[in-house]
Amino acid sequence: MTATSTPTLQDCRALDAHDPLRSLRGHFTLPADTVYLDGNSLGVLPAAAAARVADVVAREWGQDLIRSWNTARWVDLPQRLGDQLAPWIGAGKGEVVCTDSTSVNLYKVLSAALNIAREASPARLRIVSERSNFPTDLYIAEGLCRERGLELVLVEPEDIAAALTADVAVLMLTHVNYRTGAMHDMAAITAAAHAAGILTVWDLAHSAGAVPVDLRGAGADFAIGCGYKYLNGGPGAPAFVWVNPRHADRFWQPLSGWWGHAAPFRFTPDYQPAAGIGRYLCGTQPIISLSALQCGLDVFDAAVPLGGMPALRAKSLALTDLFIRLVEERCDGHGLGLATPRAHEQRGSQVCLTLDSSPHAPPLRGSLPPEGAAAALGRPGGGGSVAYAIVQALIARKVIGDFRQGDGGTGPHLDILRFGFTPLYIGFEDVWNAVEHLRQVLESGEWRRPEFNQTNAVT
Amino acid sequence: MTATSTPTLQDCRALDAHDPLRSLRGHFTLPADTVYLDGNSLGVLPAAAAARVADVVAREWGQDLIRSWNTARWVDLPQRLGDQLAPWIGAGKGEVVCTDSTSVNLYKVLSAALNIAREASPARLRIVSERSNFPTDLYIAEGLCRERGLELVLVEPEDIAAALTADVAVLMLTHVNYRTGAMHDMAAITAAAHAAGILTVWDLAHSAGAVPVDLRGAGADFAIGCGYKYLNGGPGAPAFVWVNPRHADRFWQPLSGWWGHAAPFRFTPDYQPAAGIGRYLCGTQPIISLSALQCGLDVFDAAVPLGGMPALRAKSLALTDLFIRLVEERCDGHGLGLATPRAHEQRGSQVCLTLDSSPHAPPLRGSLPPEGAAAALGRPGGGGSVAYAIVQALIARKVIGDFRQGDGGTGPHLDILRFGFTPLYIGFEDVWNAVEHLRQVLESGEWRRPEFNQTNAVT
C-alpha cells in the first residue's frame, strides 16, 4: 500500500504475512470468525490454560491436596508470577506480587503512600487525580479520604501540573485512560510530582502488557494493575502490585493479613511484616485463578525472542494507526470522532471513537431518518445512544468492541465506541474486517433494529 | 459395639453401612488409600468441579469472552453463591456475598463495625479478641487499630465476659478455634456483648459447613468466613461476608470498589454504595475460583434431603467421639492429651491432640529411648517436636492431619496434632484406620526417622 491510497484487504494480508509476531496468535484459543477487539476489558484464552487449570484442579488440589502448598509451590506463586511480570513493567525481581484485585491493591498502596507522605509532611491533606480516571480508583481514594479526613481533588489532564501544590500528598493516575486510550508521560509527571514533594501511584490496568512501562526508569513510587486485560489472565484474574524498593521496607499498609507476615506459618499472634513486597500480600489467594494468570504471562515469555515489548509496541501502533486511517477514510461522514490521541507517544493500545448522542446532533449519513440519530432510537430527551446500538450491531457481526456512556472527559453526550488492539493475537486483516463491518453497519442503518437498543449488556 | 468395649473395625464398618449420609462421599474425588483429616485446612475436590472449571475456562472465557458477564451471569455470581451458602449459616437471601479473602473481608466488616460503634459512642476505643484467635484476624485488627489509634485487647476465653467494658467498640471472635476445635456459644456471647453496647464480628472459618450456625438467631452483627475449608471450594477459594440486615444499609466500609457501587456499569466518578450486602463487594472477582466454590456448595444442596445440618452435625459428633475414644483406649500411655472439649456443645468438627515437647516431658511409651521424647529427636533445649514428627509419619502412611506448634492457648511446649472430620466424606472406618496408624506410629517409634523431622512442610 502507499501513503496516499487507502489500504486494501490485500495490503492488510501482506502486513500479516510479514508480521514477526504472527506466530503468537497460535498461543491463544480464539472463537471462530470473531474479531475480538475487547482484550482491554477481558483478554482471550491462552491455549495452555485449559490443560494447566485442569491439572491444578485434578492433581494439585484433588490428589495432592494440602501438600501442594509445598510440592506445587502455591506458597510463593504470587511472588513467582510477580517476577515473571516484572520486566514488562520496568520492575526488578522481588518487587512485584500478583494478588487480590486492582481495587484492593490500590487501597494498600494508596494507604502506604499516604502514610509515608503525611509522616514527612502532615499538612499534605490532598490526593490529586484525574476526573476521568477509572471510577473504581476514584471510589477507593474517596473511601480513604473519608476515613482519614483528607480531600480528593479531581482535575482535567491539562490541569495536573498546576494541581501539584504543597498541600498534596499523593498524585494517583491511570497511565492509559480506560475511555480514551490517552497515555500519560509517566517519567515527566512523576518528576514534576517529586519536585513538589508528592508521591505517585500509577494504575497500569491498560498498560501492563500493552505499552512500554518503565517504573524504575520513571522513578515511580507505587503501581498496581490488572491481570485480566492485556495480560490475558482470565476473568477476574488476580491483580498485581509494585512498590519502589526505596519504600518497600519503610512503611506498612493496613491490609496486614497472614500471607504478608514475615513468618506466615509460625502463627504468632503479633504482625511482623515480611521484607519488601511480601508485606503487600494479605489473605490466601485463589490458586486456580492465579494458575491461569501464569499461562497468560507465559505467552509474554514466548514474545521475548520475537522482539519483546519493542516489537509489540511497534505492531500495536501500526494496528491502531491502520484502524484510525481506515475508519476516517471508509466510514467518513457518519459523525464519528476520535477520542484517542494521534500522537504515538500519547496513545495506548486502544482506539476510542466518539459519537454525539445529544438530541441536537447532526443526523448520521446513509439510511438514517432526518430527525437526528438519537431521535431515531425513539427515546425523547436525547437519552438514546446510537453508539451503544452500533456496538451491539457489530457484536452481532462478531466484531467485539465495547461501549462507554458519555461523561467524564468526553462530555455528557459524547458516547464512546471502544476498540482494544492486543498485538499478541490481533492481525491487520482483523482491523480491515472490523472497519468493513463498521462501514456496513453505518451505511445500512441496521443498528436501528430494536434488538440492538436493549441496554442489558455488560461490556 | 457396646458402651463398655472398645469399638472394632467391624463396628465402624457397620456404622458406615447405616450412615444416612454415606452417599455424599460419592460427590467427591478423593485420593486413593488416603484418610484425609485435613479438610479443616483445605477441603477435598468435588467430583463436579473438574468439568465445571473446564467449562468456565473453555466456553465461558474462551468462547463467550466478555459476553459471559451476562450470559454466564458472572455479574451476580458473588450474590448467587452467597444465597446458596446463607441457609447453612442462619442468614437470609441477599445477606451474604462470596468474595475476596477472609482477611480482606474481615477488614471490611471490622471497619464498618468500628464506624457504627464509634459514631454511637466515640469513647469506645477498644477491640476485644481471644489471644488464641487465628493470627490473621489479629493482624487485621492490629492494622486497623494502628491506623485509627485504637487498642486491641487480647484475653483468654474465660476472661471474655469480664473484658466487655464500656470502652469496647467491637468483640471479634472466631466461632470454632483453629487450634483446639473449641466452639463458643455464639448466642450467649453476642447477648453479653450487646448488653454492654458492643458489636460482634464472628469468623466462621472453621464453622461454615461444619457445625450449626444461626447468625440471625444469635443476633450477631457481622460475620466472615472461608470458602476452602469445610465448604470444599478449592485452594484459596474466595471467602464470604455477612452483615445483619439491621446494619446493611447504614454504614460504609472503606474498600469501596466498583463492584460494590449502586450502578457499577455506569462508571460515574463518585461512589454510591449498593443497597445491602452488595456494598461489601470491592473489585472484580476471580471467576474461575468462584465457579469451583459453587461445586462445593452444590454438595451441601445434595445433603438437604438426607437430613441437612442436623444430620451432618450428628455424624460429625459421632466421628469425633469415636476418634477420641479410640485414641484414648488404643493409644494410651504415649503422653497424648486432648485439647478439644469433650462437651458436644463446645466442640467443632475437629479433634486436637496435644503432646508435651518440653525437655522435661515424660518419655513416650514403646520403643522410645528413656531420655524423653524431645531428646529423642536430637535437638537440645526442647526445640524438637515429637508431634510434628508423628504427623509426618502419619502423612507417609497416607493419614493426612496437620501440626500446629505450641503457643497461644496450649502453652509454649504443648504442640498440637490436628485432625479435621468432614462428615460429608469421612466415614467411621476412616476413623478406625487413622487411629490404628497412629497407634502403629507410636508403638514402632518410626516417627524418629530423620525424614519425619524436617520442618519444611506447610500444612
PDB file of N, CA and C in Angstrom, chain A residues 2 24-25 61 68 120 147 207 209 215 220 222 224 260 269 273 329 343 356 454:
ATOM      1  N   THR A   2       0.367   2.346  -0.428  1.00  0.00           N
ATOM      2  CA  THR A   2       1.115   3.598  -0.452  1.00  0.00           C
ATOM      3  C   THR A   2       0.608   4.518   0.652  1.00  0.00           C
ATOM      4  N   LEU A  24       2.485 -15.743  17.459  1.00  0.00           N
ATOM      5  CA  LEU A  24       1.962 -15.680  18.831  1.00  0.00           C
ATOM      6  C   LEU A  24       0.463 -15.937  18.883  1.00  0.00           C
ATOM      7  N   ARG A  25      -0.225 -15.653  17.798  1.00  0.00           N
ATOM      8  CA  ARG A  25      -1.673 -15.905  17.775  1.00  0.00           C
ATOM      9  C   ARG A  25      -1.977 -17.374  18.075  1.00  0.00           C
ATOM     10  N   TRP A  61      -4.952 -29.942  43.498  1.00  0.00           N
ATOM     11  CA  TRP A  61      -5.992 -29.905  44.522  1.00  0.00           C
ATOM     12  C   TRP A  61      -6.483 -31.319  44.846  1.00  0.00           C
ATOM     13  N   SER A  68       0.230 -29.579  48.279  1.00  0.00           N
ATOM     14  CA  SER A  68       0.575 -28.735  47.134  1.00  0.00           C
ATOM     15  C   SER A  68       1.078 -27.358  47.536  1.00  0.00           C
ATOM     16  N   ALA A 120       6.069  12.525  56.629  1.00  0.00           N
ATOM     17  CA  ALA A 120       7.075  13.535  56.282  1.00  0.00           C
ATOM     18  C   ALA A 120       6.496  14.942  56.375  1.00  0.00           C
ATOM     19  N   GLU A 147     -12.252   8.228  55.324  1.00  0.00           N
ATOM     20  CA  GLU A 147     -11.803   7.592  56.555  1.00  0.00           C
ATOM     21  C   GLU A 147     -10.776   8.436  57.303  1.00  0.00           C
ATOM     22  N   SER A 207      -2.054  -0.657  30.691  1.00  0.00           N
ATOM     23  CA  SER A 207      -0.674  -0.518  30.224  1.00  0.00           C
ATOM     24  C   SER A 207       0.097  -1.833  30.244  1.00  0.00           C
ATOM     25  N   GLY A 209       1.587  -5.082  29.648  1.00  0.00           N
ATOM     26  CA  GLY A 209       1.473  -5.986  28.509  1.00  0.00           C
ATOM     27  C   GLY A 209       1.040  -5.311  27.227  1.00  0.00           C
ATOM     28  N   LEU A 215       8.786   1.531  35.235  1.00  0.00           N
ATOM     29  CA  LEU A 215       8.514   2.097  36.560  1.00  0.00           C
ATOM     30  C   LEU A 215       9.791   2.583  37.234  1.00  0.00           C
ATOM     31  N   ALA A 220       8.954   6.024  39.584  1.00  0.00           N
ATOM     32  CA  ALA A 220       7.626   5.991  40.205  1.00  0.00           C
ATOM     33  C   ALA A 220       7.719   5.410  41.618  1.00  0.00           C
ATOM     34  N   PHE A 222       4.705   3.892  43.497  1.00  0.00           N
ATOM     35  CA  PHE A 222       3.842   2.720  43.662  1.00  0.00           C
ATOM     36  C   PHE A 222       3.096   2.467  42.346  1.00  0.00           C
ATOM     37  N   ILE A 224      -0.040  -0.377  40.609  1.00  0.00           N
ATOM     38  CA  ILE A 224      -0.926  -1.548  40.653  1.00  0.00           C
ATOM     39  C   ILE A 224      -1.442  -1.761  39.241  1.00  0.00           C
ATOM     40  N   GLY A 260       1.142 -11.842  54.332  1.00  0.00           N
ATOM     41  CA  GLY A 260       2.137 -10.785  54.289  1.00  0.00           C
ATOM     42  C   GLY A 260       3.036 -10.766  55.512  1.00  0.00           C
ATOM     43  N   PRO A 269       0.824 -14.412  67.329  1.00  0.00           N
ATOM     44  CA  PRO A 269      -0.313 -13.505  67.444  1.00  0.00           C
ATOM     45  C   PRO A 269      -0.032 -12.066  66.998  1.00  0.00           C
ATOM     46  N   PRO A 273       5.637  -7.561  59.497  1.00  0.00           N
ATOM     47  CA  PRO A 273       5.548  -7.590  58.038  1.00  0.00           C
ATOM     48  C   PRO A 273       6.748  -8.277  57.412  1.00  0.00           C
ATOM     49  N   GLU A 329     -11.230   7.060   6.453  1.00  0.00           N
ATOM     50  CA  GLU A 329     -11.359   7.063   5.003  1.00  0.00           C
ATOM     51  C   GLU A 329     -12.550   6.243   4.512  1.00  0.00           C
ATOM     52  N   ALA A 343      -0.945  11.318  18.309  1.00  0.00           N
ATOM     53  CA  ALA A 343       0.496  11.235  18.592  1.00  0.00           C
ATOM     54  C   ALA A 343       0.813   9.903  19.264  1.00  0.00           C
ATOM     55  N   ASP A 356     -21.846  11.769  18.918  1.00  0.00           N
ATOM     56  CA  ASP A 356     -22.676  12.710  19.651  1.00  0.00           C
ATOM     57  C   ASP A 356     -24.078  12.123  19.809  1.00  0.00           C
ATOM     58  N   GLN A 454     -31.305  -2.598  23.374  1.00  0.00           N
ATOM     59  CA  GLN A 454     -31.704  -3.034  24.718  1.00  0.00           C
ATOM     60  C   GLN A 454     -30.478  -2.955  25.617  1.00  0.00           C
TER      61      GLN A 454
END
